[in-house]
Every structure is written in structure tokens, then in C-alpha cells.
Amino acid sequence: MKISYYNGEFKNDDEISVDYNDRAFYFGDGVYEVVRVYDNAFFTLGEHMDRLVRSASEIEINGLDREKLIDIIVELKEKNSIGNGSIYIQVSRGINPRNHAYPTGSEPVILAYMNEMARPSHQMENGVQVITANDYRWLKCHVKSLNLLANVMEKERAVRAGAHETLLHRDGVVTEGSSTNVFIVSDGVLRTHPANHLILNGITRQEVLKIAEAQGLEYVEKAFTLDELKSADEVFITSTTQEVTPVSHVDGEKVGDGAKGRVTQKIQEDFNQRIHELNLVK
Ligand code: PDD
């Protein structure tokens, strides 16, 4: 039996029910994070908690106690004794009868649970196919909001096309995937969209940029077009759960010769190294 956390209490999963007046339930009014655990240790937990507090304050959920969030996550892992997994944590604005305007005097409500999760080895080796589609999301994509309607609709578009991910673009300028960041390699230069309001500044994205810096690999945070995506030598997507996953096809056309590229391979190797070295709890 799994133990999860909701509104101040750890309980068995089958004893938890979400309050129907929780604003996360009917407005998606809140923010969230997903954190990986590898071999019993948290990966980049501090970075995820910083972003959670920042996302919350961007939507005026203020005063979150970062240390308390970490304590919940640490206790959740201990109670479930899962060595390799993912932890999902969300913060809702509160429990109140439905009313669009913010309620006064209600406390944020935290939900957290843990699942076993293996590393995506097959796709990290063989790559995935992606399609492209229009990015019609709101203009605060840097906030890791629970409101993911456009993202789920665009992921479903990929699934229906037999692909793994949908890469989004605004007027032909690529932003990110429905649940991932995207990088290209062209003429030996690594390139990804700048961290502004049009993308989520992924923790994995930031790890990849640190790796590029350490490798002395030339990189630039500059948006690229669909044409540049399709003519790139290498393309890969990143996220907490997808790690560094090569893209073999974009809209059915091969990227390079379709196999994982050399730059992607080296980044994966160093990312592995960081997983083994950087597993700090706080
Ligand atoms: N998704 N962009 C979007 C829209 C995302 O939803 C995510 C993460 C990322 C990558 O961020 P990070 O490297 O910090 O995981 C980029 C998570 C994993 C999810 O919703 O499950």
C-alpha cells in the first residue's frame, strides 16, 4: 500500500479523498513539481523546490515554507521506501466554495505522492518521434501551473499520430514540447529557446546547459525556427522523467541519419555522471 500526503496528513492511498472545494480540482488553481529519486537519493531537489516557491509566488500564493515542503517530500520517500521513483507535489490555492476571485483567509493545500519509476533507457538509446503543432498556450509558460489543458491536448495529438511528443511553435518559432524542453545541434552548436515567459525553464534543461559549459561545447539560448529544427544535425528533448531523449524523426522526417547523435550521446554520459554525483538531499 502506498502512502500519500494531502492537506496536512499522510495516509494510505485508499483513505485519501480530495475535497471537491479544492481550487486545484475545479480551477486548476495551483502549481506543481515532479522530482526524481535515483538509488534512494533526490536529484536536484533544491532546484525543484526553489521553482515551486517561485511558481507559487508568480500566481500570488505567497509565504510557502520551502523547508516544510522538503520535509514532506523526505518523509514521503521514507514512508514508501521506493529507491527509484518520482515524487509529484502540488500546491493549491486552498479549499473554498467556487468563486473566481481569490478567497481570503484560506491556507494553501499540499498534495504529494510517490511512484516507482525506471529510467527511460530504451528511448534514451533509440530516440523518439515527434510532431509539431501550434503553441496556443497562455503567456506565463514559465509558471509550472496545474492548468495543463493545452499541454494534454497537444500530447494527445502526438499519441494519435503514433509519436511521443508534440513540439510547439509560435508562428514558426519553436518554444518547447508539451511536457519537455527541446534542443537542437547544428554545425556543432547546441541551441535552445531562452528561458522567458514562453517556456518552462526546465531543471533538466539547466543541467544540460551546465554540462555544455563544462564540456566547452558551444551553446546559445536563442530560439530556432521549424526549418532549423528540421534541418538540425541532432535534436533532443529533456525533462525530469524523459531525461535526455534523442529525437529520431520530426513530422515523419529523419533527423540526420535517424540515430542518436554524438553530441547527444556525450551529454547523456555527463548527465548520468551528475545523477551519480549530485544526489544531494537539500
Ligand atoms: N514536465 N516544459 C514543460 C511544459 C514541462 O511540463 C516540463 C516538465 C518541462 C521540463 O522541465 P523539467 O526538466 O524541470 O522536468 C518543460 C514534467 C516532468 C511533468 O509535467 O510531468
CSV table of C-alpha atoms and ligand atoms in Angstrom, one decimal:
chain,number,residue,atom,x,y,z
A,1,MET,CA,0.0,0.0,0.0
A,2,LYS,CA,1.3,3.4,-0.9
A,3,ILE,CA,1.3,6.4,1.5
A,4,SER,CA,0.5,9.8,0.1
A,5,TYR,CA,0.0,13.3,1.6
A,6,TYR,CA,-3.0,15.5,1.3
A,7,ASN,CA,-4.0,18.6,3.3
A,8,GLY,CA,-1.7,18.1,6.3
A,9,GLU,CA,-1.9,14.3,6.6
A,10,PHE,CA,0.0,11.2,5.4
A,11,LYS,CA,-2.5,8.4,4.7
A,12,ASN,CA,-2.9,5.2,2.8
A,13,ASP,CA,-3.9,6.0,-0.8
A,14,ASP,CA,-7.3,4.4,-0.4
A,15,GLU,CA,-8.1,6.6,2.6
A,16,ILE,CA,-7.4,9.9,0.7
A,17,SER,CA,-10.1,11.8,-1.0
A,18,VAL,CA,-9.7,15.2,-2.4
A,19,ASP,CA,-12.1,17.9,-1.2
A,20,TYR,CA,-14.4,18.9,-4.1
A,21,ASN,CA,-14.0,22.5,-2.9
A,22,ASP,CA,-10.2,22.3,-3.6
A,23,ARG,CA,-9.5,25.1,-6.1
A,24,ALA,CA,-6.9,22.8,-7.8
A,25,PHE,CA,-9.8,20.5,-8.6
A,26,TYR,CA,-12.2,23.0,-10.3
A,27,PHE,CA,-9.9,25.8,-11.5
A,28,GLY,CA,-6.5,24.1,-11.7
A,29,ASP,CA,-5.6,27.0,-9.4
A,30,GLY,CA,-2.2,25.9,-8.2
A,31,VAL,CA,1.4,24.9,-9.2
A,32,TYR,CA,3.3,21.6,-9.1
A,33,GLU,CA,6.7,19.9,-9.4
A,34,VAL,CA,8.0,16.4,-10.3
A,35,VAL,CA,11.2,15.3,-8.6
A,36,ARG,CA,13.3,12.2,-9.4
A,37,VAL,CA,14.7,9.7,-6.9
A,38,TYR,CA,17.7,7.6,-8.1
A,39,ASP,CA,19.1,4.9,-5.9
A,40,ASN,CA,17.4,6.4,-2.8
A,41,ALA,CA,18.7,9.9,-3.4
A,42,PHE,CA,16.9,13.0,-4.6
A,43,PHE,CA,18.1,14.6,-7.8
A,44,THR,CA,18.1,18.4,-7.9
A,45,LEU,CA,15.5,18.6,-5.1
A,46,GLY,CA,16.6,22.1,-4.1
A,47,GLU,CA,16.2,23.4,-7.6
A,48,HIS,CA,12.7,21.9,-7.9
A,49,MET,CA,11.7,23.4,-4.5
A,50,ASP,CA,13.0,26.8,-5.5
A,51,ARG,CA,11.0,26.7,-8.7
A,52,LEU,CA,7.9,25.6,-6.8
A,53,VAL,CA,8.1,28.5,-4.4
A,54,ARG,CA,8.8,30.9,-7.4
A,55,SER,CA,5.8,29.5,-9.4
A,56,ALA,CA,3.6,29.9,-6.4
A,57,SER,CA,4.6,33.5,-5.8
A,58,GLU,CA,4.1,34.2,-9.5
A,59,ILE,CA,0.4,33.4,-9.1
A,60,GLU,CA,0.3,35.1,-5.7
A,61,ILE,CA,0.3,32.0,-3.5
A,62,ASN,CA,2.8,33.6,-1.1
A,63,GLY,CA,4.6,32.5,2.1
A,64,LEU,CA,5.2,28.8,1.2
A,65,ASP,CA,7.7,27.3,3.6
A,66,ARG,CA,10.4,25.7,1.4
A,67,GLU,CA,11.8,23.7,4.3
A,68,LYS,CA,8.4,22.3,5.1
A,69,LEU,CA,7.9,21.2,1.5
A,70,ILE,CA,11.2,19.4,1.6
A,71,ASP,CA,10.3,17.8,5.0
A,72,ILE,CA,7.1,16.4,3.4
A,73,ILE,CA,9.0,15.0,0.4
A,74,VAL,CA,11.7,13.4,2.6
A,75,GLU,CA,9.0,11.8,4.9
A,76,LEU,CA,7.0,10.7,1.8
A,77,LYS,CA,10.1,8.9,0.5
A,78,GLU,CA,10.8,7.3,3.8
A,79,LYS,CA,7.2,6.1,4.3
A,80,ASN,CA,7.1,4.5,0.8
A,81,SER,CA,10.7,3.1,0.8
A,82,ILE,CA,10.9,3.4,-3.0
A,83,GLY,CA,14.5,3.6,-4.2
A,84,ASN,CA,13.9,4.6,-7.8
A,85,GLY,CA,10.9,6.8,-8.5
A,86,SER,CA,9.2,10.1,-9.0
A,87,ILE,CA,7.6,12.4,-6.5
A,88,TYR,CA,4.7,14.6,-7.5
A,89,ILE,CA,3.9,17.6,-5.3
A,90,GLN,CA,1.2,20.2,-6.0
A,91,VAL,CA,0.2,23.3,-4.1
A,92,SER,CA,-3.4,24.5,-4.5
A,93,ARG,CA,-4.6,28.0,-3.5
A,94,GLY,CA,-7.0,26.5,-1.0
A,95,ILE,CA,-10.3,24.8,-0.2
A,96,ASN,CA,-13.2,27.2,-0.6
A,97,PRO,CA,-16.6,27.2,-2.3
A,98,ARG,CA,-16.2,28.0,-6.0
A,99,ASN,CA,-15.6,31.7,-6.7
A,100,HIS,CA,-13.2,33.0,-9.3
A,101,ALA,CA,-11.7,35.7,-7.1
A,102,TYR,CA,-9.1,34.6,-4.6
A,103,PRO,CA,-10.6,33.5,-1.3
A,104,THR,CA,-9.5,35.4,1.8
A,105,GLY,CA,-8.1,33.5,4.8
A,106,SER,CA,-7.7,30.1,3.3
A,107,GLU,CA,-4.4,28.2,3.5
A,108,PRO,CA,-2.6,26.6,0.5
A,109,VAL,CA,-3.3,22.9,0.3
A,110,ILE,CA,-0.4,20.5,-0.5
A,111,LEU,CA,-0.8,17.1,-2.2
A,112,ALA,CA,2.2,14.8,-2.7
A,113,TYR,CA,2.6,11.2,-3.8
A,114,MET,CA,5.4,8.9,-4.9
A,115,ASN,CA,5.6,6.3,-7.7
A,116,GLU,CA,8.2,3.8,-8.7
A,117,MET,CA,9.8,4.8,-12.0
A,118,ALA,CA,12.6,3.2,-14.0
A,119,ARG,CA,14.9,5.3,-16.2
A,120,PRO,CA,13.7,5.6,-19.9
A,121,SER,CA,16.6,3.5,-21.2
A,122,HIS,CA,15.0,2.3,-24.4
A,123,GLN,CA,14.1,5.7,-25.7
A,124,MET,CA,17.3,7.3,-24.5
A,125,GLU,CA,19.1,4.8,-26.8
A,126,ASN,CA,16.8,4.6,-29.8
A,127,GLY,CA,15.2,8.0,-29.8
A,128,VAL,CA,11.5,9.1,-30.2
A,129,GLN,CA,9.4,10.5,-33.0
A,130,VAL,CA,7.9,14.0,-32.5
A,131,ILE,CA,5.3,16.0,-34.4
A,132,THR,CA,5.0,19.8,-34.4
A,133,ALA,CA,1.9,22.0,-33.7
A,134,ASN,CA,0.9,25.5,-33.0
A,135,ASP,CA,1.6,26.8,-29.5
A,136,TYR,CA,-1.6,28.4,-28.3
A,137,ARG,CA,-0.9,28.3,-24.6
A,138,TRP,CA,-1.1,31.4,-22.3
A,139,LEU,CA,1.9,33.8,-21.9
A,140,LYS,CA,3.0,32.6,-18.5
A,141,CYS,CA,4.6,29.3,-19.5
A,142,HIS,CA,7.4,29.9,-17.1
A,143,VAL,CA,5.0,29.2,-14.3
A,144,LYS,CA,4.6,25.4,-13.6
A,145,SER,CA,0.9,25.7,-13.4
A,146,LEU,CA,-1.6,22.9,-12.8
A,147,ASN,CA,-3.5,24.3,-15.8
A,148,LEU,CA,-2.3,21.9,-18.5
A,149,LEU,CA,-5.2,21.7,-20.8
A,150,ALA,CA,-3.3,22.8,-23.9
A,151,ASN,CA,-0.4,20.6,-23.0
A,152,VAL,CA,-2.6,17.5,-22.5
A,153,MET,CA,-4.4,18.2,-25.8
A,154,GLU,CA,-1.1,18.5,-27.6
A,155,LYS,CA,0.3,15.3,-26.0
A,156,GLU,CA,-2.8,13.5,-27.2
A,157,ARG,CA,-2.2,14.8,-30.7
A,158,ALA,CA,1.2,13.1,-30.6
A,159,VAL,CA,-0.2,9.9,-29.3
A,160,ARG,CA,-2.8,9.8,-32.0
A,161,ALA,CA,-0.1,10.4,-34.7
A,162,GLY,CA,1.9,7.4,-33.3
A,163,ALA,CA,4.5,9.8,-31.9
A,164,HIS,CA,6.0,10.5,-28.5
A,165,GLU,CA,5.8,14.3,-28.1
A,166,THR,CA,4.5,17.4,-29.8
A,167,LEU,CA,6.9,20.3,-30.2
A,168,LEU,CA,5.2,23.6,-30.1
A,169,HIS,CA,5.8,26.7,-32.2
A,170,ARG,CA,4.6,30.3,-32.3
A,171,ASP,CA,4.4,31.5,-35.9
A,172,GLY,CA,7.1,29.0,-36.9
A,173,VAL,CA,9.4,29.7,-33.9
A,174,VAL,CA,9.9,26.6,-31.7
A,175,THR,CA,9.3,27.0,-28.0
A,176,GLU,CA,9.2,23.7,-26.2
A,177,GLY,CA,7.4,20.3,-26.1
A,178,SER,CA,4.0,19.7,-24.4
A,179,SER,CA,5.9,18.3,-21.4
A,180,THR,CA,9.6,18.8,-22.4
A,181,ASN,CA,12.2,21.3,-23.4
A,182,VAL,CA,13.8,20.9,-26.8
A,183,PHE,CA,17.4,21.4,-28.0
A,184,ILE,CA,19.0,21.2,-31.5
A,185,VAL,CA,22.6,20.8,-32.5
A,186,SER,CA,23.6,22.5,-35.8
A,187,ASP,CA,27.2,22.8,-37.0
A,188,GLY,CA,28.4,21.7,-33.6
A,189,VAL,CA,26.4,24.4,-31.7
A,190,LEU,CA,23.8,23.5,-29.1
A,191,ARG,CA,20.8,25.7,-29.2
A,192,THR,CA,17.6,26.0,-27.1
A,193,HIS,CA,14.9,28.6,-26.5
A,194,PRO,CA,15.8,31.3,-24.0
A,195,ALA,CA,14.3,31.0,-20.5
A,196,ASN,CA,11.5,33.6,-20.8
A,197,HIS,CA,7.7,33.6,-20.3
A,198,LEU,CA,7.2,31.3,-23.4
A,199,ILE,CA,8.8,28.2,-21.9
A,200,LEU,CA,9.2,26.4,-18.6
A,201,ASN,CA,12.8,26.7,-17.6
A,202,GLY,CA,13.3,23.0,-17.1
A,203,ILE,CA,15.6,21.8,-14.4
A,204,THR,CA,16.9,19.2,-16.8
A,205,ARG,CA,17.4,22.0,-19.4
A,206,GLN,CA,19.5,23.9,-16.9
A,207,GLU,CA,21.5,20.7,-16.1
A,208,VAL,CA,22.2,20.2,-19.9
A,209,LEU,CA,23.4,23.8,-20.2
A,210,LYS,CA,25.8,23.3,-17.2
A,211,ILE,CA,27.1,20.2,-18.9
A,212,ALA,CA,27.6,22.0,-22.2
A,213,GLU,CA,29.5,24.7,-20.3
A,214,ALA,CA,31.7,22.1,-18.5
A,215,GLN,CA,32.4,20.3,-21.8
A,216,GLY,CA,33.4,23.5,-23.5
A,217,LEU,CA,30.6,22.8,-26.0
A,218,GLU,CA,29.4,26.0,-27.8
A,219,TYR,CA,25.8,26.7,-26.9
A,220,VAL,CA,23.3,29.5,-27.3
A,221,GLU,CA,19.9,30.3,-25.7
A,222,LYS,CA,18.3,31.6,-28.9
A,223,ALA,CA,15.0,30.5,-30.4
A,224,PHE,CA,15.1,28.5,-33.7
A,225,THR,CA,12.5,28.0,-36.4
A,226,LEU,CA,10.7,24.9,-37.6
A,227,ASP,CA,13.0,24.9,-40.7
A,228,GLU,CA,16.1,25.0,-38.4
A,229,LEU,CA,14.6,22.2,-36.3
A,230,LYS,CA,14.0,20.0,-39.4
A,231,SER,CA,17.5,20.6,-40.8
A,232,ALA,CA,19.3,20.2,-37.5
A,233,ASP,CA,22.1,17.6,-37.2
A,234,GLU,CA,20.7,16.4,-33.8
A,235,VAL,CA,17.6,17.1,-31.8
A,236,PHE,CA,16.8,16.0,-28.3
A,237,ILE,CA,14.1,16.7,-25.7
A,238,THR,CA,14.6,16.9,-21.9
A,239,SER,CA,12.6,16.6,-18.7
A,240,THR,CA,12.7,15.2,-15.3
A,241,THR,CA,11.1,12.0,-16.4
A,242,GLN,CA,12.4,11.8,-20.0
A,243,GLU,CA,15.9,12.9,-19.0
A,244,VAL,CA,17.9,13.5,-22.3
A,245,THR,CA,16.0,11.7,-25.0
A,246,PRO,CA,17.1,11.9,-28.7
A,247,VAL,CA,14.6,12.7,-31.4
A,248,SER,CA,14.8,10.4,-34.4
A,249,HIS,CA,12.1,11.9,-36.6
A,250,VAL,CA,10.3,15.3,-36.8
A,251,ASP,CA,6.9,15.1,-38.6
A,252,GLY,CA,8.0,11.8,-40.1
A,253,GLU,CA,11.3,13.1,-41.4
A,254,LYS,CA,14.6,11.7,-40.1
A,255,VAL,CA,16.9,13.9,-38.0
A,256,GLY,CA,20.3,13.3,-39.5
A,257,ASP,CA,20.5,9.6,-40.2
A,258,GLY,CA,17.9,8.9,-37.5
A,259,ALA,CA,20.3,7.5,-34.9
A,260,LYS,CA,21.4,9.2,-31.7
A,261,GLY,CA,24.0,11.9,-32.4
A,262,ARG,CA,27.4,12.2,-30.9
A,263,VAL,CA,26.8,15.5,-29.0
A,264,THR,CA,23.6,14.0,-27.5
A,265,GLN,CA,25.5,10.9,-26.5
A,266,LYS,CA,28.1,12.9,-24.7
A,267,ILE,CA,25.5,15.0,-22.9
A,268,GLN,CA,23.8,11.8,-21.8
A,269,GLU,CA,27.0,10.4,-20.4
A,270,ASP,CA,27.7,13.5,-18.4
A,271,PHE,CA,24.1,13.7,-17.2
A,272,ASN,CA,24.5,10.1,-15.9
A,273,GLN,CA,27.6,11.2,-14.1
A,274,ARG,CA,25.6,14.1,-12.5
A,275,ILE,CA,22.9,11.7,-11.4
A,276,HIS,CA,25.5,9.6,-9.5
A,277,GLU,CA,27.4,12.7,-8.1
A,278,LEU,CA,24.7,15.3,-7.5
A,279,ASN,CA,22.2,13.3,-5.5
A,280,LEU,CA,22.0,15.8,-2.7
A,281,VAL,CA,19.1,15.8,-0.3
A,282,LYS,CA,18.9,19.6,0.2
B,1,PDD,N1,7.2,18.2,-17.2
B,1,PDD,N2,8.3,22.1,-20.3
B,1,PDD,C1,7.1,21.7,-19.9
B,1,PDD,C2,5.9,22.3,-20.5
B,1,PDD,C3,7.0,20.7,-18.9
B,1,PDD,O1,5.8,20.2,-18.4
B,1,PDD,C4,8.2,20.1,-18.4
B,1,PDD,C5,8.2,19.1,-17.3
B,1,PDD,C6,9.5,20.6,-18.9
B,1,PDD,C7,10.8,20.1,-18.4
B,1,PDD,O2,11.1,20.5,-17.1
B,1,PDD,P1,12.0,19.7,-16.0
B,1,PDD,O3,13.2,19.4,-16.7
B,1,PDD,O4,12.1,20.6,-14.9
B,1,PDD,O5,11.2,18.4,-15.7
B,1,PDD,C8,9.4,21.6,-19.8
B,1,PDD,C9,7.0,17.4,-16.0
B,1,PDD,C10,8.1,16.4,-15.9
B,1,PDD,C11,5.6,16.8,-16.0
B,1,PDD,O6,4.7,17.6,-16.2
B,1,PDD,O7,5.4,15.6,-15.8
